[in-house]
Amino acid sequence: MLLPNPSYCRFSSYLMEKLMKNSVKLLLAGAVLALGMGAATAQASNLDVVRDSNGTPVKTTSGDCLRSQWMNSSDVCPGATPVISTETKSVFFVFDKATLTKDGKKALDALAADIKAKGNSVTAVRVAGYADRIGNATYNEKLSKKRADTVRKYLVSKGVVNAQVVETRWFGDSAPATDCPKKLSRAKLIKCLQPDRRVDVEVDTIPMPEGVEAPKPAPAPVAAPAKKMKKAKKAVKPAAKQ
């Protein structure tokens, strides 16, 4: 039986070891190259857009991004994240009442008109009812709910789509806006607690792009006038011959 040459065995082992090391190096080099190309592409995509001091992309009069260079991979103008602004309007109520006053209706009329004018830029409307501390907590919670429901229904009746009023809440006397002294006559205490008898309406909006008007909601369909039913003419019988 012939035994393998020791020198040949050592050479084969050395050759296999070199091949394995070279393969690992090639794999590592390929991975580094791929990462570098991805980073360079991302960097070019970000840097070719001209930005102002706040980091917002500068746009041309046609609405496109102003660029220092153009690349096929970065033709889309990156949009800024819309900032939601919240505006709060308060409507006040008479002591122990959930009906709207004339001033309350006037304020809600103006608010409803503003919401409709802003169209789809309005993202949410929230209604929150409150009560003052006079009376027990259970009663005040129910009263604040009635007030919130009153405002919600009034806004809906004025054309504010019901789906926009995404949340109706009531807090009773748990969130007072006043800090009235305890040692007051009942009449003075009721007057002092007026700001607590309210409903707050929060309206969330997003700014529309410059030069673009907010789309107006579709007007409510007008019912066609009912057609009058024509009275059937009575058949006239021929006179009997004499």
XYZ file of C-alpha atoms in Angstrom:
242
model
C 0.000 0.000 0.000
C 1.371 3.404 -1.017
C 1.304 6.175 1.566
C 0.751 9.830 0.480
C 3.777 12.013 0.221
C 4.021 14.222 3.359
C 5.168 17.203 1.282
C 2.144 16.880 -1.001
C -0.207 16.773 2.016
C 1.315 19.890 3.499
C 1.006 21.723 0.178
C -2.638 20.731 -0.195
C -3.462 21.960 3.300
C -1.675 25.241 2.651
C -3.530 25.724 -0.645
C -6.949 25.083 0.950
C -6.193 27.517 3.777
C -5.216 30.278 1.313
C -8.365 29.717 -0.734
C -10.587 29.975 2.348
C -8.885 33.189 3.528
C -9.219 34.783 0.096
C -12.914 33.844 -0.077
C -13.596 35.478 3.292
C -11.755 38.632 2.219
C -13.769 38.816 -1.004
C -17.051 38.457 0.892
C -16.100 41.189 3.366
C -14.991 43.515 0.582
C -18.284 42.994 -1.264
C -20.328 43.772 1.855
C -18.359 46.958 2.570
C -18.727 48.079 -1.047
C -22.507 47.528 -0.963
C -22.853 49.509 2.256
C -20.757 52.334 0.874
C -22.836 52.557 -2.300
C -26.069 52.633 -0.292
C -24.767 55.376 1.999
C -23.508 57.415 -0.938
C -26.877 57.157 -2.704
C -28.775 58.166 0.432
C -26.389 61.050 1.054
C -26.717 62.304 -2.515
C -30.503 62.027 -2.320
C -30.554 64.159 0.818
C -27.910 66.721 -0.099
C -29.113 67.622 -3.609
C -32.293 69.227 -2.161
C -31.777 72.880 -1.185
C -33.077 73.519 2.344
C -33.616 76.646 4.416
C -32.245 77.320 7.905
C -35.059 75.252 9.446
C -34.294 72.238 7.281
C -37.445 72.663 5.157
C -37.026 71.946 1.420
C -37.044 75.141 -0.703
C -39.605 74.960 -3.513
C -39.815 76.719 -6.862
C -42.834 78.681 -8.095
C -44.079 75.508 -9.784
C -44.058 73.647 -6.464
C -41.022 71.442 -7.196
C -38.019 71.138 -4.897
C -35.067 73.408 -5.657
C -32.039 71.159 -6.159
C -28.303 71.611 -6.487
C -28.178 68.529 -8.719
C -30.616 66.058 -10.232
C -30.444 62.300 -9.970
C -32.810 59.632 -11.229
C -33.010 58.148 -7.758
C -34.023 61.417 -6.076
C -36.637 62.984 -8.337
C -39.314 62.933 -5.635
C -39.426 66.040 -3.480
C -39.386 65.025 0.218
C -42.437 66.505 1.917
C -42.234 68.100 5.338
C -44.178 66.450 8.152
C -47.465 68.358 8.543
C -47.791 70.218 11.839
C -51.219 69.878 13.463
C -52.469 73.021 15.177
C -55.269 72.937 17.760
C -57.685 75.798 18.396
C -60.068 75.793 21.375
C -63.383 77.648 21.622
C -65.467 77.741 24.813
C -69.252 78.019 25.126
C -70.700 78.922 28.537
C -73.967 77.844 30.166
C -76.414 79.195 32.712
C -76.295 77.630 36.178
C -77.878 74.145 36.255
C -78.815 74.334 32.554
C -77.776 72.458 29.418
C -79.496 74.736 26.907
C -77.561 77.160 24.740
C -77.774 80.894 25.348
C -77.968 83.436 22.517
C -74.269 84.162 22.935
C -73.536 80.439 22.885
C -75.431 79.935 19.628
C -73.695 82.931 18.085
C -70.280 81.539 19.021
C -71.122 78.094 17.624
C -72.475 79.595 14.393
C -69.136 81.326 13.833
C -67.217 78.166 14.733
C -69.291 75.978 12.392
C -68.753 78.435 9.530
C -65.001 78.427 10.194
C -64.844 74.618 10.250
C -66.741 74.342 6.960
C -64.564 77.022 5.354
C -61.387 75.110 6.244
C -62.733 71.986 4.557
C -60.441 68.956 4.561
C -57.695 70.795 6.441
C -59.753 70.039 9.577
C -58.627 66.636 10.831
C -60.629 66.345 14.063
C -63.198 68.079 16.256
C -63.478 67.218 19.954
C -66.256 68.325 22.312
C -65.747 68.306 26.107
C -68.412 69.221 28.673
C -67.887 70.556 32.218
C -69.892 71.606 35.286
C -69.181 73.665 38.400
C -68.691 72.162 41.863
C -72.151 72.987 43.221
C -74.120 69.756 43.665
C -72.976 66.135 43.874
C -70.465 64.611 41.484
C -72.895 62.166 39.852
C -75.381 64.904 38.968
C -72.650 67.205 37.667
C -71.250 64.446 35.455
C -74.660 63.912 33.855
C -75.093 67.671 33.430
C -71.718 68.023 31.711
C -72.649 65.167 29.355
C -75.911 66.905 28.420
C -74.014 70.106 27.672
C -71.506 68.286 25.466
C -74.317 66.524 23.587
C -76.125 69.844 23.104
C -73.068 71.423 21.475
C -72.346 68.385 19.309
C -75.912 68.243 17.992
C -75.911 71.980 17.290
C -72.683 71.759 15.274
C -74.082 68.855 13.275
C -77.272 70.827 12.580
C -75.111 73.639 11.171
C -73.425 71.421 8.629
C -70.405 70.132 10.530
C -70.296 66.521 9.365
C -70.976 64.119 12.202
C -67.932 62.016 11.276
C -65.677 65.005 11.974
C -66.797 65.116 15.614
C -64.611 62.182 16.482
C -64.870 62.416 20.256
C -67.372 63.683 22.805
C -66.249 63.728 26.449
C -67.611 64.982 29.750
C -65.792 65.588 33.010
C -68.384 66.825 35.498
C -66.790 69.064 38.131
C -63.430 67.234 38.062
C -61.590 69.833 35.943
C -62.434 73.319 37.255
C -61.061 76.433 35.580
C -61.713 78.587 38.665
C -60.384 78.841 42.209
C -63.281 80.508 44.010
C -63.174 80.953 47.811
C -65.397 78.627 49.822
C -66.795 81.374 52.036
C -69.009 83.099 49.488
C -72.732 83.623 49.378
C -74.534 81.270 46.984
C -75.230 84.044 44.463
C -71.604 85.227 44.469
C -70.344 81.631 44.257
C -72.539 80.890 41.231
C -71.213 84.016 39.525
C -67.611 83.171 40.386
C -67.971 79.610 39.025
C -69.288 80.733 35.625
C -66.131 79.633 33.692
C -66.656 76.075 34.976
C -70.082 75.782 33.311
C -68.782 75.366 29.793
C -68.126 73.175 26.790
C -64.729 73.336 25.086
C -64.565 72.592 21.355
C -61.093 71.649 20.102
C -60.448 71.818 16.353
C -57.341 70.186 14.835
C -56.146 71.509 11.470
C -53.157 70.972 9.203
C -51.758 73.854 7.108
C -52.480 73.701 3.384
C -49.566 74.256 0.937
C -49.032 77.866 -0.114
C -51.321 78.822 -2.962
C -53.601 75.814 -2.440
C -57.065 76.424 -1.074
C -58.660 73.949 1.291
C -61.248 71.861 -0.575
C -64.753 72.651 0.519
C -67.012 69.839 1.690
C -69.755 68.864 -0.720
C -73.018 70.684 -0.053
C -75.851 68.706 1.419
C -78.181 67.333 -1.254
C -81.363 69.321 -1.689
C -84.498 67.260 -1.803
C -86.535 67.693 -4.970
C -89.947 69.262 -4.431
C -92.700 66.738 -4.191
C -94.849 66.534 -7.269
C -98.487 67.264 -6.794
C -100.746 64.365 -7.531
C -103.166 65.119 -10.280
C -106.715 64.431 -9.361
C -108.300 61.810 -11.538
C -111.028 63.170 -13.692
C -114.369 61.652 -13.031
C -115.793 59.863 -16.001
C -118.914 61.589 -17.299
C -121.630 59.144 -18.078
C -123.634 59.886 -21.225
C -127.152 61.056 -20.521
C -129.759 58.382 -20.904
C -131.973 58.732 -23.925
C -135.514 59.802 -23.136
